[in-house]
PDB file of C-alpha atoms and ligand atoms in Angstrom:
ATOM      1  CA  UNK A   1      44.791  17.070  25.278  1.00  0.00           C
ATOM      2  CA  UNK A   2      46.164  19.716  27.679  1.00  0.00           C
ATOM      3  CA  UNK A   3      44.651  22.793  26.021  1.00  0.00           C
ATOM      4  CA  UNK A   4      42.450  23.615  23.047  1.00  0.00           C
ATOM      5  CA  UNK A   5      44.279  26.469  21.355  1.00  0.00           C
ATOM      6  CA  UNK A   6      43.816  25.685  17.678  1.00  0.00           C
ATOM      7  CA  UNK A   7      41.800  23.241  15.613  1.00  0.00           C
ATOM      8  CA  UNK A   8      45.159  22.355  14.005  1.00  0.00           C
ATOM      9  CA  UNK A   9      45.973  20.455  17.191  1.00  0.00           C
ATOM     10  CA  UNK A  10      43.116  18.004  16.599  1.00  0.00           C
ATOM     11  CA  UNK A  11      43.374  15.214  14.070  1.00  0.00           C
ATOM     12  CA  UNK A  12      40.265  13.615  12.618  1.00  0.00           C
ATOM     13  CA  UNK A  13      40.168  10.987  15.326  1.00  0.00           C
ATOM     14  CA  UNK A  14      40.249  13.621  18.092  1.00  0.00           C
ATOM     15  CA  UNK A  15      37.495  15.629  16.380  1.00  0.00           C
ATOM     16  CA  UNK A  16      35.378  12.491  16.046  1.00  0.00           C
ATOM     17  CA  UNK A  17      35.954  11.594  19.693  1.00  0.00           C
ATOM     18  CA  UNK A  18      34.767  15.037  20.868  1.00  0.00           C
ATOM     19  CA  UNK A  19      31.750  14.943  18.536  1.00  0.00           C
ATOM     20  CA  UNK A  20      30.794  11.465  19.781  1.00  0.00           C
ATOM     21  CA  UNK A  21      31.101  12.633  23.383  1.00  0.00           C
ATOM     22  CA  UNK A  22      28.967  15.684  22.575  1.00  0.00           C
ATOM     23  CA  UNK A  23      26.294  13.389  21.141  1.00  0.00           C
ATOM     24  CA  UNK A  24      26.229  11.512  24.453  1.00  0.00           C
ATOM     25  CA  UNK A  25      25.867  14.802  26.309  1.00  0.00           C
ATOM     26  CA  UNK A  26      22.954  15.744  24.040  1.00  0.00           C
ATOM     27  CA  UNK A  27      21.009  13.042  25.832  1.00  0.00           C
ATOM     28  CA  UNK A  28      21.679  14.860  29.139  1.00  0.00           C
ATOM     29  CA  UNK A  29      20.332  18.083  27.665  1.00  0.00           C
ATOM     30  CA  UNK A  30      17.035  16.355  26.935  1.00  0.00           C
ATOM     31  CA  UNK A  31      16.560  15.297  30.553  1.00  0.00           C
ATOM     32  CA  UNK A  32      14.409  17.192  32.991  1.00  0.00           C
ATOM     33  CA  UNK A  33      17.435  17.751  35.229  1.00  0.00           C
ATOM     34  CA  UNK A  34      20.143  18.695  32.759  1.00  0.00           C
ATOM     35  CA  UNK A  35      23.122  18.030  34.990  1.00  0.00           C
ATOM     36  CA  UNK A  36      25.795  15.392  35.551  1.00  0.00           C
ATOM     37  CA  UNK A  37      28.332  15.383  38.414  1.00  0.00           C
ATOM     38  CA  UNK A  38      31.362  14.843  36.140  1.00  0.00           C
ATOM     39  CA  UNK A  39      33.244  18.044  36.996  1.00  0.00           C
ATOM     40  CA  UNK A  40      31.983  18.588  40.530  1.00  0.00           C
ATOM     41  CA  UNK A  41      34.529  20.603  42.496  1.00  0.00           C
ATOM     42  CA  UNK A  42      36.251  21.921  39.356  1.00  0.00           C
ATOM     43  CA  UNK A  43      36.325  25.583  38.414  1.00  0.00           C
ATOM     44  CA  UNK A  44      35.946  27.110  34.974  1.00  0.00           C
ATOM     45  CA  UNK A  45      36.860  30.758  34.475  1.00  0.00           C
ATOM     46  CA  UNK A  46      35.331  32.517  31.484  1.00  0.00           C
ATOM     47  CA  UNK A  47      37.685  35.381  30.649  1.00  0.00           C
ATOM     48  CA  UNK A  48      36.216  37.551  27.887  1.00  0.00           C
ATOM     49  CA  UNK A  49      37.898  40.643  26.462  1.00  0.00           C
ATOM     50  CA  UNK A  50      35.485  40.827  23.521  1.00  0.00           C
ATOM     51  CA  UNK A  51      31.724  40.779  23.198  1.00  0.00           C
ATOM     52  CA  UNK A  52      30.046  37.404  23.073  1.00  0.00           C
ATOM     53  CA  UNK A  53      26.511  36.099  23.298  1.00  0.00           C
ATOM     54  CA  UNK A  54      26.593  32.483  22.139  1.00  0.00           C
ATOM     55  CA  UNK A  55      30.088  31.431  23.124  1.00  0.00           C
ATOM     56  CA  UNK A  56      30.049  32.801  26.636  1.00  0.00           C
ATOM     57  CA  UNK A  57      26.559  31.643  27.534  1.00  0.00           C
ATOM     58  CA  UNK A  58      27.161  28.177  26.125  1.00  0.00           C
ATOM     59  CA  UNK A  59      30.477  27.716  27.943  1.00  0.00           C
ATOM     60  CA  UNK A  60      28.778  28.792  31.158  1.00  0.00           C
ATOM     61  CA  UNK A  61      25.907  26.408  30.591  1.00  0.00           C
ATOM     62  CA  UNK A  62      28.282  23.610  29.576  1.00  0.00           C
ATOM     63  CA  UNK A  63      30.346  23.986  32.744  1.00  0.00           C
ATOM     64  CA  UNK A  64      27.233  24.151  34.930  1.00  0.00           C
ATOM     65  CA  UNK A  65      25.719  21.067  33.313  1.00  0.00           C
ATOM     66  CA  UNK A  66      28.907  19.238  34.243  1.00  0.00           C
ATOM     67  CA  UNK A  67      28.509  20.586  37.831  1.00  0.00           C
ATOM     68  CA  UNK A  68      31.658  22.728  37.696  1.00  0.00           C
ATOM     69  CA  UNK A  69      31.802  26.112  39.434  1.00  0.00           C
ATOM     70  CA  UNK A  70      31.890  29.010  37.000  1.00  0.00           C
ATOM     71  CA  UNK A  71      33.370  32.473  37.337  1.00  0.00           C
ATOM     72  CA  UNK A  72      32.537  34.913  34.547  1.00  0.00           C
ATOM     73  CA  UNK A  73      34.962  37.727  33.974  1.00  0.00           C
ATOM     74  CA  UNK A  74      34.355  40.455  31.419  1.00  0.00           C
ATOM     75  CA  UNK A  75      37.128  42.951  30.784  1.00  0.00           C
ATOM     76  CA  UNK A  76      34.708  45.853  30.852  1.00  0.00           C
ATOM     77  CA  UNK A  77      33.968  46.809  34.428  1.00  0.00           C
ATOM     78  CA  UNK A  78      37.189  45.138  35.651  1.00  0.00           C
ATOM     79  CA  UNK A  79      40.651  46.439  36.486  1.00  0.00           C
ATOM     80  CA  UNK A  80      41.509  46.003  32.805  1.00  0.00           C
ATOM     81  CA  UNK A  81      39.894  49.426  32.462  1.00  0.00           C
ATOM     82  CA  UNK A  82      42.496  50.717  34.923  1.00  0.00           C
ATOM     83  CA  UNK A  83      45.255  49.389  32.682  1.00  0.00           C
ATOM     84  CA  UNK A  84      45.857  45.918  34.122  1.00  0.00           C
ATOM     85  CA  UNK A  85      47.598  43.786  31.512  1.00  0.00           C
ATOM     86  CA  UNK A  86      46.398  40.404  30.248  1.00  0.00           C
ATOM     87  CA  UNK A  87      49.291  38.723  32.041  1.00  0.00           C
ATOM     88  CA  UNK A  88      48.596  40.396  35.385  1.00  0.00           C
ATOM     89  CA  UNK A  89      44.884  39.714  35.041  1.00  0.00           C
ATOM     90  CA  UNK A  90      45.534  36.039  34.357  1.00  0.00           C
ATOM     91  CA  UNK A  91      48.003  35.757  37.238  1.00  0.00           C
ATOM     92  CA  UNK A  92      45.586  37.522  39.584  1.00  0.00           C
ATOM     93  CA  UNK A  93      42.646  35.323  38.640  1.00  0.00           C
ATOM     94  CA  UNK A  94      44.862  32.221  38.797  1.00  0.00           C
ATOM     95  CA  UNK A  95      44.978  32.775  42.551  1.00  0.00           C
ATOM     96  CA  UNK A  96      41.437  31.334  42.515  1.00  0.00           C
ATOM     97  CA  UNK A  97      42.937  28.153  40.989  1.00  0.00           C
ATOM     98  CA  UNK A  98      40.716  27.700  37.943  1.00  0.00           C
ATOM     99  CA  UNK A  99      41.001  24.259  36.343  1.00  0.00           C
ATOM    100  CA  UNK A 100      40.155  25.728  32.944  1.00  0.00           C
ATOM    101  CA  UNK A 101      40.230  29.235  31.504  1.00  0.00           C
ATOM    102  CA  UNK A 102      38.000  29.938  28.518  1.00  0.00           C
ATOM    103  CA  UNK A 103      39.595  32.934  26.865  1.00  0.00           C
ATOM    104  CA  UNK A 104      38.384  35.360  24.215  1.00  0.00           C
ATOM    105  CA  UNK A 105      40.552  38.296  23.188  1.00  0.00           C
ATOM    106  CA  UNK A 106      41.058  40.527  20.150  1.00  0.00           C
ATOM    107  CA  UNK A 107      44.718  39.385  20.012  1.00  0.00           C
ATOM    108  CA  UNK A 108      45.861  36.529  17.771  1.00  0.00           C
ATOM    109  CA  UNK A 109      48.000  34.109  19.748  1.00  0.00           C
ATOM    110  CA  UNK A 110      46.805  35.268  23.199  1.00  0.00           C
ATOM    111  CA  UNK A 111      45.432  31.858  24.182  1.00  0.00           C
ATOM    112  CA  UNK A 112      48.772  30.197  23.438  1.00  0.00           C
ATOM    113  CA  UNK A 113      50.572  32.827  25.525  1.00  0.00           C
ATOM    114  CA  UNK A 114      48.228  32.423  28.482  1.00  0.00           C
ATOM    115  CA  UNK A 115      48.784  28.657  28.417  1.00  0.00           C
ATOM    116  CA  UNK A 116      52.401  29.369  29.357  1.00  0.00           C
ATOM    117  CA  UNK A 117      51.524  31.585  32.293  1.00  0.00           C
ATOM    118  CA  UNK A 118      49.369  29.344  34.451  1.00  0.00           C
ATOM    119  CA  UNK A 119      48.535  25.717  35.173  1.00  0.00           C
ATOM    120  CA  UNK A 120      44.925  25.801  33.980  1.00  0.00           C
ATOM    121  CA  UNK A 121      43.746  24.138  30.775  1.00  0.00           C
ATOM    122  CA  UNK A 122      43.218  26.942  28.259  1.00  0.00           C
ATOM    123  CA  UNK A 123      40.363  26.925  25.770  1.00  0.00           C
ATOM    124  CA  UNK A 124      40.672  29.416  22.943  1.00  0.00           C
ATOM    125  CA  UNK A 125      37.206  30.946  22.558  1.00  0.00           C
ATOM    126  CA  UNK A 126      38.408  33.282  19.800  1.00  0.00           C
ATOM    127  CA  UNK A 127      41.743  35.081  19.501  1.00  0.00           C
ATOM    128  CA  UNK A 128      41.427  38.033  17.143  1.00  0.00           C
ATOM    129  CA  UNK A 129      41.358  36.968  13.508  1.00  0.00           C
ATOM    130  CA  UNK A 130      43.216  33.759  14.255  1.00  0.00           C
ATOM    131  CA  UNK A 131      41.067  30.834  15.447  1.00  0.00           C
ATOM    132  CA  UNK A 132      37.839  29.780  17.105  1.00  0.00           C
ATOM    133  CA  UNK A 133      38.220  26.026  17.489  1.00  0.00           C
ATOM    134  CA  UNK A 134      35.039  25.295  19.468  1.00  0.00           C
ATOM    135  CA  UNK A 135      32.972  27.047  16.766  1.00  0.00           C
ATOM    136  CA  UNK A 136      34.512  24.666  14.217  1.00  0.00           C
ATOM    137  CA  UNK A 137      33.731  21.674  16.419  1.00  0.00           C
ATOM    138  CA  UNK A 138      30.106  22.669  16.918  1.00  0.00           C
ATOM    139  CA  UNK A 139      29.764  23.264  13.193  1.00  0.00           C
ATOM    140  CA  UNK A 140      31.168  19.810  12.450  1.00  0.00           C
ATOM    141  CA  UNK A 141      28.714  18.397  14.999  1.00  0.00           C
ATOM    142  CA  UNK A 142      25.784  20.221  13.382  1.00  0.00           C
ATOM    143  CA  UNK A 143      26.730  19.169   9.858  1.00  0.00           C
ATOM    144  CA  UNK A 144      27.295  15.565  10.845  1.00  0.00           C
ATOM    145  CA  UNK A 145      23.925  15.581  12.561  1.00  0.00           C
ATOM    146  CA  UNK A 146      22.212  16.903   9.415  1.00  0.00           C
ATOM    147  CA  UNK A 147      24.166  15.128   6.687  1.00  0.00           C
ATOM    148  CA  UNK A 148      25.100  11.896   8.457  1.00  0.00           C
ATOM    149  CA  UNK A 149      28.617  12.244   7.085  1.00  0.00           C
ATOM    150  CA  UNK A 150      30.684  15.221   6.000  1.00  0.00           C
ATOM    151  CA  UNK A 151      32.913  13.089   3.770  1.00  0.00           C
ATOM    152  CA  UNK A 152      32.822  14.416   0.203  1.00  0.00           C
ATOM    153  CA  UNK A 153      30.422  17.301   0.984  1.00  0.00           C
ATOM    154  CA  UNK A 154      31.045  20.611  -0.748  1.00  0.00           C
ATOM    155  CA  UNK A 155      31.073  23.509   1.727  1.00  0.00           C
ATOM    156  CA  UNK A 156      31.228  27.115   0.551  1.00  0.00           C
ATOM    157  CA  UNK A 157      32.332  29.659   3.133  1.00  0.00           C
ATOM    158  CA  UNK A 158      31.113  33.024   1.909  1.00  0.00           C
ATOM    159  CA  UNK A 159      31.930  36.600   2.880  1.00  0.00           C
ATOM    160  CA  UNK A 160      34.445  38.309   5.113  1.00  0.00           C
ATOM    161  CA  UNK A 161      37.052  35.564   5.268  1.00  0.00           C
ATOM    162  CA  UNK A 162      39.841  38.050   5.936  1.00  0.00           C
ATOM    163  CA  UNK A 163      38.658  38.990   9.424  1.00  0.00           C
ATOM    164  CA  UNK A 164      37.122  35.683  10.369  1.00  0.00           C
ATOM    165  CA  UNK A 165      38.660  33.350  12.925  1.00  0.00           C
ATOM    166  CA  UNK A 166      35.699  31.086  12.242  1.00  0.00           C
ATOM    167  CA  UNK A 167      36.702  30.762   8.581  1.00  0.00           C
ATOM    168  CA  UNK A 168      40.255  29.696   9.455  1.00  0.00           C
ATOM    169  CA  UNK A 169      39.179  27.107  12.007  1.00  0.00           C
ATOM    170  CA  UNK A 170      36.338  25.798   9.856  1.00  0.00           C
ATOM    171  CA  UNK A 171      38.372  25.455   6.662  1.00  0.00           C
ATOM    172  CA  UNK A 172      40.731  23.190   8.589  1.00  0.00           C
ATOM    173  CA  UNK A 173      38.059  21.248  10.500  1.00  0.00           C
ATOM    174  CA  UNK A 174      35.721  20.620   7.545  1.00  0.00           C
ATOM    175  CA  UNK A 175      38.608  19.412   5.410  1.00  0.00           C
ATOM    176  CA  UNK A 176      39.866  17.156   8.166  1.00  0.00           C
ATOM    177  CA  UNK A 177      36.420  15.568   8.165  1.00  0.00           C
ATOM    178  CA  UNK A 178      36.622  14.941   4.417  1.00  0.00           C
ATOM    179  CA  UNK A 179      34.729  17.951   3.011  1.00  0.00           C
ATOM    180  CA  UNK A 180      35.790  20.014   0.004  1.00  0.00           C
ATOM    181  CA  UNK A 181      35.932  23.654   1.020  1.00  0.00           C
ATOM    182  CA  UNK A 182      35.603  26.711  -1.219  1.00  0.00           C
ATOM    183  CA  UNK A 183      35.899  30.245   0.115  1.00  0.00           C
ATOM    184  CA  UNK A 184      34.157  33.024  -1.783  1.00  0.00           C
ATOM    185  CA  UNK A 185      33.861  36.764  -1.402  1.00  0.00           C
ATOM    186  CA  UNK A 186      35.200  40.070  -2.669  1.00  0.00           C
ATOM    187  CA  UNK A 187      38.964  39.968  -3.377  1.00  0.00           C
ATOM    188  CA  UNK A 188      39.556  42.541  -0.614  1.00  0.00           C
ATOM    189  CA  UNK A 189      38.048  40.177   1.945  1.00  0.00           C
ATOM    190  CA  UNK A 190      39.847  36.998   0.880  1.00  0.00           C
ATOM    191  CA  UNK A 191      43.345  36.843   2.363  1.00  0.00           C
ATOM    192  CA  UNK A 192      46.110  36.228  -0.113  1.00  0.00           C
ATOM    193  CA  UNK A 193      47.478  32.689   0.180  1.00  0.00           C
ATOM    194  CA  UNK A 194      44.373  31.266   1.865  1.00  0.00           C
ATOM    195  CA  UNK A 195      44.478  28.400  -0.668  1.00  0.00           C
ATOM    196  CA  UNK A 196      47.558  27.065   1.140  1.00  0.00           C
ATOM    197  CA  UNK A 197      45.039  25.759   3.701  1.00  0.00           C
ATOM    198  CA  UNK A 198      43.785  23.449   0.941  1.00  0.00           C
ATOM    199  CA  UNK A 199      40.593  25.294  -0.032  1.00  0.00           C
ATOM    200  CA  UNK A 200      39.503  26.649  -3.408  1.00  0.00           C
ATOM    201  CA  UNK A 201      38.920  30.376  -3.892  1.00  0.00           C
ATOM    202  CA  UNK A 202      36.138  32.120  -5.855  1.00  0.00           C
ATOM    203  CA  UNK A 203      35.446  35.825  -6.172  1.00  0.00           C
ATOM    204  CA  UNK A 204      31.866  35.403  -7.394  1.00  0.00           C
ATOM    205  CA  UNK A 205      28.911  33.256  -6.377  1.00  0.00           C
ATOM    206  CA  UNK A 206      28.323  32.045  -9.957  1.00  0.00           C
ATOM    207  CA  UNK A 207      29.031  28.426  -8.995  1.00  0.00           C
ATOM    208  CA  UNK A 208      27.357  28.511  -5.586  1.00  0.00           C
ATOM    209  CA  UNK A 209      24.915  25.929  -6.922  1.00  0.00           C
ATOM    210  CA  UNK A 210      27.563  23.250  -6.570  1.00  0.00           C
ATOM    211  CA  UNK A 211      27.640  23.634  -2.776  1.00  0.00           C
ATOM    212  CA  UNK A 212      25.868  21.248  -0.429  1.00  0.00           C
ATOM    213  CA  UNK A 213      26.397  23.663   2.438  1.00  0.00           C
ATOM    214  CA  UNK A 214      26.569  27.448   2.332  1.00  0.00           C
ATOM    215  CA  UNK A 215      28.353  28.863   5.359  1.00  0.00           C
ATOM    216  CA  UNK A 216      27.915  32.651   5.475  1.00  0.00           C
ATOM    217  CA  UNK A 217      30.191  34.857   7.567  1.00  0.00           C
ATOM    218  CA  UNK A 218      29.411  38.079   9.343  1.00  0.00           C
ATOM    219  CA  UNK A 219      30.817  41.263   7.874  1.00  0.00           C
ATOM    220  CA  UNK A 220      33.179  42.131  10.733  1.00  0.00           C
ATOM    221  CA  UNK A 221      32.903  45.893  10.575  1.00  0.00           C
ATOM    222  CA  UNK A 222      34.776  46.291  13.871  1.00  0.00           C
ATOM    223  CA  UNK A 223      37.907  44.788  12.272  1.00  0.00           C
ATOM    224  CA  UNK A 224      37.525  46.429   8.871  1.00  0.00           C
ATOM    225  CA  UNK A 225      38.940  49.600   7.332  1.00  0.00           C
ATOM    226  CA  UNK A 226      36.789  51.763   5.048  1.00  0.00           C
ATOM    227  CA  UNK A 227      38.695  50.623   1.998  1.00  0.00           C
ATOM    228  CA  UNK A 228      37.744  46.969   2.130  1.00  0.00           C
ATOM    229  CA  UNK A 229      34.173  47.167   0.873  1.00  0.00           C
ATOM    230  CA  UNK A 230      32.816  50.257  -0.830  1.00  0.00           C
ATOM    231  CA  UNK A 231      29.452  49.853   0.900  1.00  0.00           C
ATOM    232  CA  UNK A 232      27.391  47.181   2.582  1.00  0.00           C
ATOM    233  CA  UNK A 233      24.724  47.747  -0.095  1.00  0.00           C
ATOM    234  CA  UNK A 234      27.212  46.880  -2.810  1.00  0.00           C
ATOM    235  CA  UNK A 235      28.409  43.867  -0.833  1.00  0.00           C
ATOM    236  CA  UNK A 236      24.838  42.616  -0.436  1.00  0.00           C
ATOM    237  CA  UNK A 237      24.086  43.065  -4.123  1.00  0.00           C
ATOM    238  CA  UNK A 238      26.944  40.735  -5.069  1.00  0.00           C
ATOM    239  CA  UNK A 239      27.347  38.349  -2.154  1.00  0.00           C
ATOM    240  CA  UNK A 240      24.258  38.290   0.031  1.00  0.00           C
ATOM    241  CA  UNK A 241      22.833  34.808   0.470  1.00  0.00           C
ATOM    242  CA  UNK A 242      19.153  35.170  -0.316  1.00  0.00           C
ATOM    243  CA  UNK A 243      16.333  33.034  -1.690  1.00  0.00           C
ATOM    244  CA  UNK A 244      17.498  33.731  -5.240  1.00  0.00           C
ATOM    245  CA  UNK A 245      20.985  32.390  -4.570  1.00  0.00           C
ATOM    246  CA  UNK A 246      20.252  29.577  -2.116  1.00  0.00           C
ATOM    247  CA  UNK A 247      18.873  26.453  -3.714  1.00  0.00           C
ATOM    248  CA  UNK A 248      16.317  24.404  -1.749  1.00  0.00           C
ATOM    249  CA  UNK A 249      18.644  21.403  -1.357  1.00  0.00           C
ATOM    250  CA  UNK A 250      21.392  23.457   0.342  1.00  0.00           C
ATOM    251  CA  UNK A 251      21.957  23.824   4.075  1.00  0.00           C
ATOM    252  CA  UNK A 252      22.635  27.301   5.378  1.00  0.00           C
ATOM    253  CA  UNK A 253      24.971  27.991   8.308  1.00  0.00           C
ATOM    254  CA  UNK A 254      26.198  31.146  10.035  1.00  0.00           C
ATOM    255  CA  UNK A 255      28.220  31.471  13.262  1.00  0.00           C
ATOM    256  CA  UNK A 256      26.227  34.463  14.539  1.00  0.00           C
ATOM    257  CA  UNK A 257      25.706  37.246  15.193  1.00  0.00           C
ATOM    258  CA  UNK A 258      23.979  37.800  11.851  1.00  0.00           C
ATOM    259  CA  UNK A 259      23.757  41.189  10.179  1.00  0.00           C
ATOM    260  CA  UNK A 260      20.220  40.633   8.932  1.00  0.00           C
ATOM    261  CA  UNK A 261      19.848  42.067   5.444  1.00  0.00           C
ATOM    262  CA  UNK A 262      23.616  42.244   4.843  1.00  0.00           C
ATOM    263  CA  UNK A 263      25.246  38.814   4.491  1.00  0.00           C
ATOM    264  CA  UNK A 264      21.894  37.014   4.786  1.00  0.00           C
ATOM    265  CA  UNK A 265      18.415  38.070   3.767  1.00  0.00           C
ATOM    266  CA  UNK A 266      15.658  37.731   6.366  1.00  0.00           C
ATOM    267  CA  UNK A 267      13.842  35.069   4.357  1.00  0.00           C
ATOM    268  CA  UNK A 268      16.775  32.612   4.304  1.00  0.00           C
ATOM    269  CA  UNK A 269      17.521  33.125   8.002  1.00  0.00           C
ATOM    270  CA  UNK A 270      13.978  32.087   8.767  1.00  0.00           C
ATOM    271  CA  UNK A 271      13.861  29.261   6.204  1.00  0.00           C
ATOM    272  CA  UNK A 272      13.967  25.559   7.155  1.00  0.00           C
ATOM    273  CA  UNK A 273      17.325  25.285   5.387  1.00  0.00           C
ATOM    274  CA  UNK A 274      18.978  27.457   8.015  1.00  0.00           C
ATOM    275  CA  UNK A 275      20.555  25.489  10.853  1.00  0.00           C
ATOM    276  CA  UNK A 276      21.713  28.565  12.741  1.00  0.00           C
ATOM    277  CA  UNK A 277      19.730  27.754  15.882  1.00  0.00           C
ATOM    278  CA  UNK A 278      20.902  24.137  15.751  1.00  0.00           C
ATOM    279  CA  UNK A 279      24.482  25.474  15.701  1.00  0.00           C
ATOM    280  CA  UNK A 280      23.804  27.397  18.921  1.00  0.00           C
ATOM    281  CA  UNK A 281      22.261  24.315  20.528  1.00  0.00           C
ATOM    282  CA  UNK A 282      25.235  22.218  19.491  1.00  0.00           C
ATOM    283  CA  UNK A 283      27.482  24.786  21.167  1.00  0.00           C
ATOM    284  CA  UNK A 284      26.478  23.639  24.637  1.00  0.00           C
ATOM    285  CA  UNK A 285      27.024  19.902  24.177  1.00  0.00           C
ATOM    286  CA  UNK A 286      30.218  20.350  22.173  1.00  0.00           C
ATOM    287  CA  UNK A 287      31.647  22.663  24.847  1.00  0.00           C
ATOM    288  CA  UNK A 288      30.634  20.137  27.502  1.00  0.00           C
ATOM    289  CA  UNK A 289      32.614  17.556  25.544  1.00  0.00           C
ATOM    290  CA  UNK A 290      35.642  19.872  25.291  1.00  0.00           C
ATOM    291  CA  UNK A 291      35.632  20.595  29.046  1.00  0.00           C
ATOM    292  CA  UNK A 292      35.178  16.899  29.701  1.00  0.00           C
ATOM    293  CA  UNK A 293      38.081  16.008  27.425  1.00  0.00           C
ATOM    294  CA  UNK A 294      40.318  18.577  29.135  1.00  0.00           C
ATOM    295  CA  UNK A 295      39.345  18.137  32.765  1.00  0.00           C
ATOM    296  CA  UNK A 296      37.788  14.776  33.551  1.00  0.00           C
ATOM    297  CA  UNK A 297      40.343  12.552  35.203  1.00  0.00           C
ATOM    298  CA  UNK A 298      42.906  15.320  35.553  1.00  0.00           C
ATOM    299  CA  UNK A 299      44.552  16.664  38.657  1.00  0.00           C
ATOM    300  CA  UNK A 300      43.734  20.199  39.813  1.00  0.00           C
ATOM    301  CA  UNK A 301      45.516  23.339  38.626  1.00  0.00           C
ATOM    302  CA  UNK A 302      48.234  23.281  41.279  1.00  0.00           C
ATOM    303  CA  UNK A 303      50.472  21.291  38.909  1.00  0.00           C
ATOM    304  CA  UNK A 304      52.877  23.447  36.915  1.00  0.00           C
ATOM    305  CA  UNK A 305      52.311  24.148  33.203  1.00  0.00           C
ATOM    306  CA  UNK A 306      53.415  21.245  31.064  1.00  0.00           C
ATOM    307  CA  UNK A 307      53.144  18.814  33.966  1.00  0.00           C
ATOM    308  CA  UNK A 308      49.520  17.889  33.565  1.00  0.00           C
ATOM    309  CA  UNK A 309      48.672  14.249  33.558  1.00  0.00           C
ATOM    310  CA  UNK A 310      47.781  12.641  30.264  1.00  0.00           C
ATOM    311  CA  UNK A 311      44.066  12.067  29.840  1.00  0.00           C
ATOM    312  CA  UNK A 312      43.159   8.716  31.339  1.00  0.00           C
ATOM    313  CA  UNK A 313      39.423   8.859  30.811  1.00  0.00           C
ATOM    314  CA  UNK A 314      37.991   7.009  27.881  1.00  0.00           C
ATOM    315  CA  UNK A 315      35.621   9.219  25.958  1.00  0.00           C
ATOM    316  CA  UNK A 316      32.836   6.738  26.277  1.00  0.00           C
ATOM    317  CA  UNK A 317      33.271   5.929  29.944  1.00  0.00           C
ATOM    318  CA  UNK A 318      29.631   5.631  31.014  1.00  0.00           C
ATOM    319  CA  UNK A 319      30.206   6.145  34.751  1.00  0.00           C
ATOM    320  CA  UNK A 320      31.226   9.728  34.110  1.00  0.00           C
ATOM    321  CA  UNK A 321      27.847  10.399  32.643  1.00  0.00           C
ATOM    322  CA  UNK A 322      25.797   8.837  35.413  1.00  0.00           C
TER     323      UNK A 322
HETATM  324  N1  LIG B   1      30.817  34.751  16.881  1.00  0.00           N
HETATM  325  C1  LIG B   1      31.890  34.495  15.955  1.00  0.00           C
HETATM  326  C2  LIG B   1      33.222  34.962  16.517  1.00  0.00           C
HETATM  327  O1  LIG B   1      33.302  35.343  17.681  1.00  0.00           O
HETATM  328  C3  LIG B   1      31.622  35.073  14.609  1.00  0.00           C
HETATM  329  C4  LIG B   1      31.458  36.558  14.543  1.00  0.00           C
HETATM  330  O2  LIG B   1      31.623  37.269  15.535  1.00  0.00           O
HETATM  331  O3  LIG B   1      31.157  36.998  13.441  1.00  0.00           O
HETATM  332  O4  LIG B   1      34.200  34.943  15.807  1.00  0.00           O
END
């Protein structure tokens, strides 16, 4: 794996390999000293053009636990505010020779573009409405941890599917792991043709009972026009996941940040069925596994794009974890 741009690039075997590696790293996170020397001397650049709490902090922690050096770059407060383009910013920061760039932008396809501009391994940490592959991986990890196996599970992804990169990546990842996926929400927030990804579509929650897992999405008001939902109150009345709609046997997931009282009621967020905090915890070990997969055993960034060495490190190589 040279880059992680889209969950589409990972077949089931690759997803399982990363999840298994993450499980091994979970053991490191339980130690008193939560660090391994695996990526000592490597540099990870976090390049964020959009707000982030979970993703940025967990990539930083993941890189540090692998002993890599980390540079955090946020567009606000940088020369981006003076009009520097994404390309010039990437080329400028590439002078520091990062081995990996973790990139979040509001632009679909930006991560793929950046992968052509420099020799670093690119990790897509969210590109507009397009994809968020590490979120999908950490959600697979969390579900596998809770259910044992995802095979045959029914997962309902509920809410603002139209603006959600998480929905796209998760529909693909959950199905690759053998789940049946249904997306549900108001017709204005379900993109036309979404069923070509293999999922079912519902415009009501009448059959929500059939789900083993309810995955609620944030209402992405920053990407939404006024015409898409008449009001958040109306949305909540029809689609909010609350104690009335969630049955006790169902697991509840959400990628965060949650609009408390909009897509989820306070009581379900705080219920034992919610695995939202476990998702955040999984984020660190899964991102460690992704950085490991991309960087361990590779040459530094001086090699030209497309000339990176194939991964030679077995996922379960114990010496790397010593
Ligand atoms: N944190 C996720 C993302 O960056 C979900 C969200 O923002 O609603 O896509």
